[in-house]
PDB file of C-alpha atoms in Angstrom:
ATOM      1  CA  MET A 804     117.530  96.823  81.254  1.00 69.00           C
ATOM      2  CA  SER A 805     117.063  93.372  82.733  1.00 86.00           C
ATOM      3  CA  ARG A 806     120.136  91.179  82.812  1.00 92.00           C
ATOM      4  CA  PHE A 807     118.204  87.907  82.802  1.00 94.00           C
ATOM      5  CA  ILE A 808     115.341  86.600  80.700  1.00 92.00           C
ATOM      6  CA  ASN A 809     111.775  86.598  81.937  1.00 92.00           C
ATOM      7  CA  PRO A 810     110.891  82.941  82.729  1.00 92.00           C
ATOM      8  CA  PHE A 811     107.171  83.702  82.374  1.00 90.00           C
ATOM      9  CA  THR A 812     107.560  84.148  78.629  1.00 89.00           C
ATOM     10  CA  ASP A 813     107.181  81.161  76.345  1.00 89.00           C
ATOM     11  CA  VAL A 814     110.758  81.415  75.072  1.00 90.00           C
ATOM     12  CA  GLY A 815     112.192  82.007  78.544  1.00 91.00           C
ATOM     13  CA  PHE A 816     110.386  79.103  80.178  1.00 93.00           C
ATOM     14  CA  LYS A 817     111.344  76.641  77.456  1.00 92.00           C
ATOM     15  CA  ARG A 818     114.952  77.850  77.429  1.00 93.00           C
ATOM     16  CA  ILE A 819     115.213  76.941  81.106  1.00 94.00           C
ATOM     17  CA  PHE A 820     113.252  73.694  81.202  1.00 95.00           C
ATOM     18  CA  GLY A 821     112.712  72.542  77.620  1.00 93.00           C
ATOM     19  CA  GLN A 822     116.176  71.975  76.159  1.00 92.00           C
ATOM     20  CA  GLU A 823     117.774  68.546  75.871  1.00 93.00           C
ATOM     21  CA  ILE A 824     121.234  70.003  76.406  1.00 93.00           C
ATOM     22  CA  ASN A 825     120.152  71.543  79.717  1.00 93.00           C
ATOM     23  CA  LYS A 826     117.760  68.855  80.934  1.00 96.00           C
ATOM     24  CA  ASP A 827     119.652  68.620  84.223  1.00 96.00           C
ATOM     25  CA  LEU A 828     117.893  71.870  85.203  1.00 96.00           C
ATOM     26  CA  LEU A 829     114.461  70.278  84.827  1.00 97.00           C
ATOM     27  CA  ILE A 830     115.662  67.139  86.610  1.00 97.00           C
ATOM     28  CA  ASP A 831     116.910  69.211  89.521  1.00 97.00           C
ATOM     29  CA  PHE A 832     113.665  71.164  89.757  1.00 97.00           C
ATOM     30  CA  LEU A 833     111.528  68.000  89.647  1.00 97.00           C
ATOM     31  CA  ASN A 834     113.694  66.389  92.318  1.00 97.00           C
ATOM     32  CA  SER A 835     113.295  69.458  94.515  1.00 97.00           C
ATOM     33  CA  LEU A 836     109.527  69.392  93.913  1.00 97.00           C
ATOM     34  CA  PHE A 837     109.236  65.717  94.844  1.00 97.00           C
ATOM     35  CA  ALA A 838     111.976  65.667  97.488  1.00 96.00           C
ATOM     36  CA  GLY A 839     111.511  62.734  99.868  1.00 94.00           C
ATOM     37  CA  GLU A 840     109.198  60.954  97.416  1.00 94.00           C
ATOM     38  CA  LYS A 841     111.281  60.206  94.330  1.00 94.00           C
ATOM     39  CA  HIS A 842     114.686  60.884  92.835  1.00 95.00           C
ATOM     40  CA  ILE A 843     114.819  61.198  89.061  1.00 97.00           C
ATOM     41  CA  LEU A 844     118.078  60.197  87.412  1.00 96.00           C
ATOM     42  CA  ASP A 845     117.259  60.997  83.810  1.00 96.00           C
ATOM     43  CA  ILE A 846     114.449  62.267  81.594  1.00 96.00           C
ATOM     44  CA  ARG A 847     113.592  61.995  77.936  1.00 95.00           C
ATOM     45  CA  PHE A 848     111.590  64.698  76.213  1.00 94.00           C
ATOM     46  CA  LEU A 849     108.469  63.473  74.434  1.00 90.00           C
ATOM     47  CA  ASP A 850     106.461  64.934  71.562  1.00 80.00           C
ATOM     48  CA  LYS A 851     104.675  67.954  73.034  1.00 68.00           C
ATOM     49  CA  GLU A 852     101.756  67.458  70.677  1.00 65.00           C
ATOM     50  CA  ILE A 853      99.528  64.454  71.272  1.00 58.00           C
ATOM     51  CA  VAL A 854      97.382  63.896  68.206  1.00 51.00           C
ATOM     52  CA  GLY A 855      93.829  62.662  68.738  1.00 50.00           C
ATOM     53  CA  GLU A 856      92.830  59.257  67.430  1.00 49.00           C
ATOM     54  CA  THR A 857      90.192  60.766  65.119  1.00 44.00           C
ATOM     55  CA  VAL A 858      89.928  63.982  63.139  1.00 41.00           C
ATOM     56  CA  GLU A 859      87.317  65.213  65.597  1.00 46.00           C
ATOM     57  CA  ASP A 860      89.591  64.699  68.604  1.00 48.00           C
ATOM     58  CA  ARG A 861      91.227  67.797  69.945  1.00 51.00           C
ATOM     59  CA  ASN A 862      95.017  67.728  70.050  1.00 54.00           C
ATOM     60  CA  SER A 863      96.922  68.434  73.254  1.00 54.00           C
ATOM     61  CA  ILE A 864      99.983  70.671  73.100  1.00 62.00           C
ATOM     62  CA  TYR A 865     102.095  71.024  76.253  1.00 71.00           C
ATOM     63  CA  ASP A 866     104.936  73.371  77.218  1.00 87.00           C
ATOM     64  CA  ILE A 867     107.124  70.535  78.500  1.00 93.00           C
ATOM     65  CA  TYR A 868     106.358  66.815  78.207  1.00 93.00           C
ATOM     66  CA  CYS A 869     108.866  64.240  79.379  1.00 96.00           C
ATOM     67  CA  THR A 870     109.312  60.809  80.933  1.00 96.00           C
ATOM     68  CA  ASN A 871     111.790  59.522  83.488  1.00 96.00           C
ATOM     69  CA  GLU A 872     113.750  56.281  83.630  1.00 96.00           C
ATOM     70  CA  ASP A 873     110.772  54.491  85.242  1.00 95.00           C
ATOM     71  CA  GLY A 874     108.349  55.506  82.498  1.00 95.00           C
ATOM     72  CA  GLU A 875     106.514  58.065  84.624  1.00 96.00           C
ATOM     73  CA  GLN A 876     105.389  61.100  82.639  1.00 96.00           C
ATOM     74  CA  PHE A 877     105.562  64.775  83.533  1.00 97.00           C
ATOM     75  CA  ILE A 878     103.635  67.630  81.938  1.00 95.00           C
ATOM     76  CA  VAL A 879     105.071  71.012  82.977  1.00 95.00           C
ATOM     77  CA  GLU A 880     103.352  74.254  82.027  1.00 93.00           C
ATOM     78  CA  MET A 881     103.610  77.963  82.721  1.00 92.00           C
ATOM     79  CA  GLN A 882     100.326  79.903  82.710  1.00 90.00           C
ATOM     80  CA  ASN A 883     100.296  83.678  83.081  1.00 86.00           C
ATOM     81  CA  ARG A 884      96.558  84.223  83.345  1.00 82.00           C
ATOM     82  CA  SER A 885      93.548  82.245  84.409  1.00 80.00           C
ATOM     83  CA  GLN A 886      91.529  80.510  81.736  1.00 81.00           C
ATOM     84  CA  VAL A 887      87.943  79.343  81.577  1.00 82.00           C
ATOM     85  CA  ASN A 888      87.727  75.754  82.871  1.00 89.00           C
ATOM     86  CA  PHE A 889      91.400  75.720  83.831  1.00 92.00           C
ATOM     87  CA  ARG A 890      90.919  72.681  86.092  1.00 93.00           C
ATOM     88  CA  GLU A 891      89.102  70.800  83.350  1.00 94.00           C
ATOM     89  CA  ARG A 892      91.870  71.678  80.910  1.00 92.00           C
ATOM     90  CA  ALA A 893      94.475  70.240  83.295  1.00 94.00           C
ATOM     91  CA  LEU A 894      92.360  67.104  83.740  1.00 95.00           C
ATOM     92  CA  PHE A 895      92.002  66.733  79.968  1.00 92.00           C
ATOM     93  CA  TYR A 896      95.753  66.989  79.452  1.00 92.00           C
ATOM     94  CA  LEU A 897      96.631  64.400  82.082  1.00 95.00           C
ATOM     95  CA  SER A 898      93.821  62.079  81.024  1.00 94.00           C
ATOM     96  CA  ARG A 899      95.024  62.160  77.422  1.00 92.00           C
ATOM     97  CA  ALA A 900      98.539  61.237  78.569  1.00 92.00           C
ATOM     98  CA  VAL A 901      97.130  58.321  80.583  1.00 94.00           C
ATOM     99  CA  VAL A 902      94.975  57.057  77.715  1.00 92.00           C
ATOM    100  CA  ARG A 903      97.898  57.277  75.308  1.00 90.00           C
ATOM    101  CA  GLN A 904      99.616  54.482  77.239  1.00 92.00           C
ATOM    102  CA  GLY A 905      96.971  51.967  76.165  1.00 89.00           C
ATOM    103  CA  GLU A 906      98.100  49.146  73.922  1.00 82.00           C
ATOM    104  CA  LYS A 907      96.038  47.181  71.433  1.00 77.00           C
ATOM    105  CA  GLY A 908      95.440  43.491  71.977  1.00 75.00           C
ATOM    106  CA  SER A 909      94.307  41.292  74.834  1.00 78.00           C
ATOM    107  CA  GLY A 910      97.779  41.010  76.348  1.00 83.00           C
ATOM    108  CA  TRP A 911      97.838  44.501  77.836  1.00 87.00           C
ATOM    109  CA  MET A 912      96.658  44.498  81.472  1.00 88.00           C
ATOM    110  CA  PHE A 913      96.354  48.262  82.113  1.00 90.00           C
ATOM    111  CA  ASP A 914      99.891  48.537  83.437  1.00 91.00           C
ATOM    112  CA  LEU A 915      99.795  52.309  83.621  1.00 94.00           C
ATOM    113  CA  LYS A 916     102.652  54.603  84.560  1.00 96.00           C
ATOM    114  CA  ALA A 917     101.975  57.633  86.719  1.00 96.00           C
ATOM    115  CA  VAL A 918     101.314  60.976  85.030  1.00 97.00           C
ATOM    116  CA  TYR A 919     102.144  64.202  86.868  1.00 97.00           C
ATOM    117  CA  GLY A 920     100.941  67.657  85.882  1.00 97.00           C
ATOM    118  CA  ILE A 921     102.987  70.569  87.227  1.00 97.00           C
ATOM    119  CA  PHE A 922     101.303  73.894  86.550  1.00 96.00           C
ATOM    120  CA  PHE A 923     103.169  77.128  87.275  1.00 96.00           C
ATOM    121  CA  MET A 924     100.480  79.801  87.625  1.00 94.00           C
ATOM    122  CA  ASN A 925     101.294  83.504  87.617  1.00 91.00           C
ATOM    123  CA  PHE A 926      97.880  84.128  89.205  1.00 91.00           C
ATOM    124  CA  ARG A 927      95.672  82.818  92.011  1.00 91.00           C
ATOM    125  CA  LEU A 928      93.257  80.089  91.012  1.00 91.00           C
ATOM    126  CA  ASP A 929      89.768  80.529  92.440  1.00 88.00           C
ATOM    127  CA  GLY A 930      88.889  77.790  94.894  1.00 85.00           C
ATOM    128  CA  LEU A 931      92.443  76.849  95.862  1.00 87.00           C
ATOM    129  CA  HIS A 932      93.772  77.557  99.312  1.00 88.00           C
ATOM    130  CA  ASP A 933      95.929  80.657  99.627  1.00 89.00           C
ATOM    131  CA  ARG A 934      99.202  78.759  99.507  1.00 93.00           C
ATOM    132  CA  LEU A 935     101.977  78.279  96.981  1.00 96.00           C
ATOM    133  CA  ARG A 936     101.521  74.568  96.378  1.00 97.00           C
ATOM    134  CA  SER A 937      98.412  72.431  96.081  1.00 96.00           C
ATOM    135  CA  ASP A 938      98.712  68.699  95.357  1.00 96.00           C
ATOM    136  CA  ILE A 939      95.582  67.069  93.967  1.00 96.00           C
ATOM    137  CA  ILE A 940      95.320  63.277  94.001  1.00 96.00           C
ATOM    138  CA  LEU A 941      92.683  60.591  93.484  1.00 96.00           C
ATOM    139  CA  ALA A 942      91.558  59.775  97.019  1.00 96.00           C
ATOM    140  CA  ASP A 943      88.670  58.264  98.971  1.00 96.00           C
ATOM    141  CA  ARG A 944      86.249  61.041  99.894  1.00 94.00           C
ATOM    142  CA  MET A 945      85.575  59.694 103.394  1.00 96.00           C
ATOM    143  CA  THR A 946      88.981  58.448 104.527  1.00 96.00           C
ATOM    144  CA  HIS A 947      91.159  60.739 102.344  1.00 94.00           C
ATOM    145  CA  GLU A 948      93.331  57.713 101.603  1.00 96.00           C
ATOM    146  CA  MET A 949      94.872  57.575  98.133  1.00 95.00           C
ATOM    147  CA  PHE A 950      92.788  55.490  95.750  1.00 96.00           C
ATOM    148  CA  CYS A 951      95.215  55.482  92.816  1.00 95.00           C
ATOM    149  CA  ASP A 952      98.659  57.029  92.377  1.00 95.00           C
ATOM    150  CA  LYS A 953      98.620  57.177  88.565  1.00 96.00           C
ATOM    151  CA  MET A 954      97.431  60.783  88.239  1.00 96.00           C
ATOM    152  CA  ARG A 955      98.537  63.811  90.250  1.00 97.00           C
ATOM    153  CA  PHE A 956      98.192  67.553  89.788  1.00 97.00           C
ATOM    154  CA  VAL A 957     100.593  70.052  91.349  1.00 97.00           C
ATOM    155  CA  PHE A 958      99.380  73.651  91.129  1.00 97.00           C
ATOM    156  CA  LEU A 959     101.954  76.342  91.991  1.00 97.00           C
ATOM    157  CA  GLN A 960     100.418  79.772  92.692  1.00 96.00           C
ATOM    158  CA  LEU A 961     103.452  82.028  92.288  1.00 95.00           C
ATOM    159  CA  PRO A 962     101.820  85.270  93.573  1.00 94.00           C
ATOM    160  CA  VAL A 963     101.408  83.598  96.970  1.00 95.00           C
ATOM    161  CA  PHE A 964     105.166  83.127  97.408  1.00 96.00           C
ATOM    162  CA  ASN A 965     106.657  86.158  99.162  1.00 95.00           C
ATOM    163  CA  LYS A 966     109.794  84.839 100.854  1.00 96.00           C
ATOM    164  CA  ASP A 967     113.048  86.769 100.677  1.00 96.00           C
ATOM    165  CA  GLU A 968     116.291  85.156  99.542  1.00 96.00           C
ATOM    166  CA  ASP A 969     117.529  84.405 103.066  1.00 95.00           C
ATOM    167  CA  GLU A 970     114.172  82.921 104.066  1.00 97.00           C
ATOM    168  CA  CYS A 971     114.261  80.103 101.497  1.00 97.00           C
ATOM    169  CA  GLU A 972     114.794  76.832 103.353  1.00 96.00           C
ATOM    170  CA  THR A 973     114.587  74.145 100.649  1.00 96.00           C
ATOM    171  CA  ASP A 974     115.833  73.747  97.083  1.00 96.00           C
ATOM    172  CA  PHE A 975     112.214  73.904  95.940  1.00 97.00           C
ATOM    173  CA  GLU A 976     111.752  77.320  97.572  1.00 97.00           C
ATOM    174  CA  ARG A 977     115.070  78.466  96.103  1.00 97.00           C
ATOM    175  CA  TRP A 978     113.894  77.501  92.625  1.00 97.00           C
ATOM    176  CA  ILE A 979     110.614  79.375  93.102  1.00 97.00           C
ATOM    177  CA  TYR A 980     112.426  82.443  94.429  1.00 97.00           C
ATOM    178  CA  VAL A 981     114.792  82.536  91.462  1.00 97.00           C
ATOM    179  CA  LEU A 982     112.044  82.017  88.879  1.00 96.00           C
ATOM    180  CA  LYS A 983     109.745  84.620  90.410  1.00 95.00           C
ATOM    181  CA  ASN A 984     112.442  87.289  90.774  1.00 95.00           C
ATOM    182  CA  MET A 985     114.751  86.449  87.875  1.00 94.00           C
ATOM    183  CA  GLU A 986     113.927  89.424  85.648  1.00 90.00           C
ATOM    184  CA  THR A 987     114.732  91.928  88.433  1.00 93.00           C
ATOM    185  CA  LEU A 988     117.944  90.320  89.701  1.00 94.00           C
ATOM    186  CA  GLN A 989     121.478  91.337  88.746  1.00 93.00           C
ATOM    187  CA  ARG A 990     122.927  88.067  90.005  1.00 93.00           C
ATOM    188  CA  LEU A 991     121.398  84.704  90.725  1.00 94.00           C
ATOM    189  CA  PRO A 992     121.629  83.611  94.370  1.00 95.00           C
ATOM    190  CA  PHE A 993     122.363  80.141  95.772  1.00 96.00           C
ATOM    191  CA  LYS A 994     125.254  79.469  93.349  1.00 94.00           C
ATOM    192  CA  ALA A 995     127.629  78.680  96.205  1.00 91.00           C
ATOM    193  CA  ARG A 996     125.113  76.229  97.623  1.00 90.00           C
ATOM    194  CA  LYS A 997     124.353  74.362  94.397  1.00 93.00           C
ATOM    195  CA  ALA A 998     126.129  74.329  91.027  1.00 93.00           C
ATOM    196  CA  VAL A 999     122.864  74.065  89.094  1.00 95.00           C
ATOM    197  CA  PHE A1000     122.141  77.718  89.871  1.00 95.00           C
ATOM    198  CA  GLN A1001     125.465  78.748  88.330  1.00 95.00           C
ATOM    199  CA  LYS A1002     124.515  76.895  85.172  1.00 95.00           C
ATOM    200  CA  LEU A1003     121.073  78.494  85.276  1.00 95.00           C
ATOM    201  CA  GLU A1004     122.657  81.960  85.465  1.00 95.00           C
ATOM    202  CA  ASP A1005     124.752  81.266  82.381  1.00 93.00           C
ATOM    203  CA  ILE A1006     121.702  80.081  80.419  1.00 92.00           C
ATOM    204  CA  VAL A1007     119.333  82.907  81.320  1.00 94.00           C
ATOM    205  CA  ASP A1008     121.783  85.772  80.817  1.00 94.00           C
ATOM    206  CA  ILE A1009     120.344  87.790  77.943  1.00 93.00           C
ATOM    207  CA  ALA A1010     123.873  88.528  76.721  1.00 91.00           C
ATOM    208  CA  SER A1011     124.382  84.813  76.064  1.00 89.00           C
ATOM    209  CA  LEU A1012     121.510  84.617  73.553  1.00 89.00           C
ATOM    210  CA  SER A1013     122.326  84.226  69.880  1.00 90.00           C
ATOM    211  CA  LYS A1014     120.964  86.837  67.492  1.00 90.00           C
ATOM    212  CA  GLU A1015     118.205  84.469  66.405  1.00 91.00           C
ATOM    213  CA  ASP A1016     117.284  83.521  69.970  1.00 89.00           C
ATOM    214  CA  ARG A1017     117.297  87.200  70.988  1.00 89.00           C
ATOM    215  CA  MET A1018     114.795  88.008  68.236  1.00 90.00           C
ATOM    216  CA  LYS A1019     112.554  85.155  69.392  1.00 89.00           C
ATOM    217  CA  TYR A1020     112.850  86.284  72.998  1.00 88.00           C
ATOM    218  CA  ASP A1021     112.058  89.924  72.160  1.00 86.00           C
ATOM    219  CA  GLU A1022     108.898  88.812  70.364  1.00 87.00           C
ATOM    220  CA  SER A1023     107.993  86.569  73.286  1.00 83.00           C
ATOM    221  CA  ILE A1024     108.436  89.370  75.835  1.00 80.00           C
ATOM    222  CA  LYS A1025     106.264  91.640  73.682  1.00 82.00           C
ATOM    223  CA  VAL A1026     103.464  89.069  73.716  1.00 76.00           C
ATOM    224  CA  TYR A1027     103.867  88.649  77.469  1.00 74.00           C
ATOM    225  CA  ARG A1028     103.658  92.397  78.138  1.00 73.00           C
ATOM    226  CA  ASP A1029     100.721  92.852  75.762  1.00 69.00           C
ATOM    227  CA  ASN A1030      98.877  90.162  77.705  1.00 67.00           C
ATOM    228  CA  LEU A1031      99.640  91.931  80.982  1.00 64.00           C
ATOM    229  CA  VAL A1032      98.251  95.211  79.635  1.00 63.00           C
ATOM    230  CA  THR A1033      95.145  93.483  78.304  1.00 62.00           C
ATOM    231  CA  ARG A1034      94.562  91.740  81.619  1.00 58.00           C
ATOM    232  CA  ALA A1035      95.032  94.968  83.587  1.00 59.00           C
ATOM    233  CA  ALA A1036      92.572  96.777  81.316  1.00 56.00           C
ATOM    234  CA  ALA A1037      90.005  94.000  81.765  1.00 57.00           C
ATOM    235  CA  ILE A1038      90.371  94.186  85.548  1.00 63.00           C
ATOM    236  CA  GLU A1039      89.910  97.956  85.542  1.00 68.00           C
ATOM    237  CA  GLU A1040      86.885  97.659  83.259  1.00 69.00           C
ATOM    238  CA  GLY A1041      85.369  95.095  85.602  1.00 68.00           C
ATOM    239  CA  LYS A1042      85.930  97.372  88.605  1.00 76.00           C
ATOM    240  CA  LYS A1043      84.283 100.301  86.845  1.00 73.00           C
ATOM    241  CA  GLU A1044      81.275  98.225  85.861  1.00 80.00           C
ATOM    242  CA  ALA A1045      80.923  97.132  89.487  1.00 78.00           C
ATOM    243  CA  ASN A1046      81.167 100.749  90.656  1.00 80.00           C
ATOM    244  CA  ILE A1047      78.523 101.795  88.132  1.00 82.00           C
ATOM    245  CA  ALA A1048      76.161  99.113  89.413  1.00 83.00           C
ATOM    246  CA  THR A1049      76.798 100.220  93.007  1.00 84.00           C
ATOM    247  CA  ALA A1050      76.271 103.887  92.122  1.00 83.00           C
ATOM    248  CA  ARG A1051      73.022 103.101  90.345  1.00 84.00           C
ATOM    249  CA  ASN A1052      71.705 101.332  93.439  1.00 84.00           C
ATOM    250  CA  MET A1053      72.867 104.117  95.749  1.00 82.00           C
ATOM    251  CA  LYS A1054      71.258 106.720  93.530  1.00 82.00           C
ATOM    252  CA  ALA A1055      67.999 104.738  93.493  1.00 82.00           C
ATOM    253  CA  ASP A1056      68.081 104.775  97.305  1.00 76.00           C
ATOM    254  CA  GLY A1057      68.259 108.569  97.240  1.00 79.00           C
ATOM    255  CA  LEU A1058      71.788 108.981  98.538  1.00 79.00           C
ATOM    256  CA  PRO A1059      73.458 112.325  97.786  1.00 81.00           C
ATOM    257  CA  VAL A1060      75.718 112.543  94.734  1.00 82.00           C
ATOM    258  CA  ASP A1061      78.809 113.645  96.695  1.00 83.00           C
ATOM    259  CA  PHE A1062      78.418 110.584  98.916  1.00 79.00           C
ATOM    260  CA  ILE A1063      78.218 108.296  95.873  1.00 82.00           C
ATOM    261  CA  VAL A1064      81.284 109.998  94.350  1.00 83.00           C
ATOM    262  CA  LYS A1065      83.255 109.318  97.521  1.00 79.00           C
ATOM    263  CA  TYR A1066      82.527 105.591  97.630  1.00 75.00           C
ATOM    264  CA  THR A1067      82.511 104.676  93.947  1.00 82.00           C
ATOM    265  CA  GLY A1068      85.159 106.927  92.420  1.00 80.00           C
ATOM    266  CA  LEU A1069      82.800 107.963  89.627  1.00 82.00           C
ATOM    267  CA  THR A1070      82.424 111.592  88.664  1.00 84.00           C
ATOM    268  CA  ALA A1071      79.292 113.590  89.458  1.00 83.00           C
ATOM    269  CA  GLU A1072      78.572 113.790  85.726  1.00 84.00           C
ATOM    270  CA  GLU A1073      78.771 109.991  85.358  1.00 84.00           C
ATOM    271  CA  ILE A1074      76.423 109.541  88.297  1.00 82.00           C
ATOM    272  CA  GLU A1075      73.918 112.082  87.023  1.00 83.00           C
ATOM    273  CA  ALA A1076      73.840 110.246  83.688  1.00 81.00           C
ATOM    274  CA  LEU A1077      72.798 106.952  85.318  1.00 82.00           C
TER     275      LEU A1077
END
């Protein structure tokens, strides 16, 4: 049995980063993410559902939506599997948060506050470099100089991160290590280095959950595991379809059945039926 909750579940992720009483955890993570750029002193959670201006408008519902003392806004999400138009979805979310700042009347002069999207991804996103972190900004195509600092996307590809505990050099890497390995650990590391990790251990210990929270977590972990099984089945189905297409072409070229079996993994009966 795991000692700690799975942070990739909806309940687990929001228990860590979405509770007012424990908002210092989110503050610490954001400060580690933007180390050297900004230092957040406080945050205030906002309504996670942004309602469209008309009935036809689609609502936006975020995992975590908050603002800091300077009015900058942060959308933080955990995604366990790739979605169609994932980039466009991220753009839609941040754009809606920018537009929401508009005020009626001629006195408003487009004094926008920056909106940051932080997307934890438990998968690799096609088209991104094979690295943990990708920062997307609005920049000049020729000079690469920043055009506007009011919208920024931070994509975190968790499968790319493979450092061991003693290899983590920054607080950001320590956070990623803990989140990625939490469900398999029997103790949380880095507690002697930073008190926030001791508090994190107390919060994510399954034994500390109330009966009601445990029921919610158990349901959340079931959904998470069902999604993993569904995704694995879809991957295997896709591989088989690709092998069938390859076998059909090889058979059409007159290659022997035993040769096709060797390189596609299909049975002789399946190949003969093509």
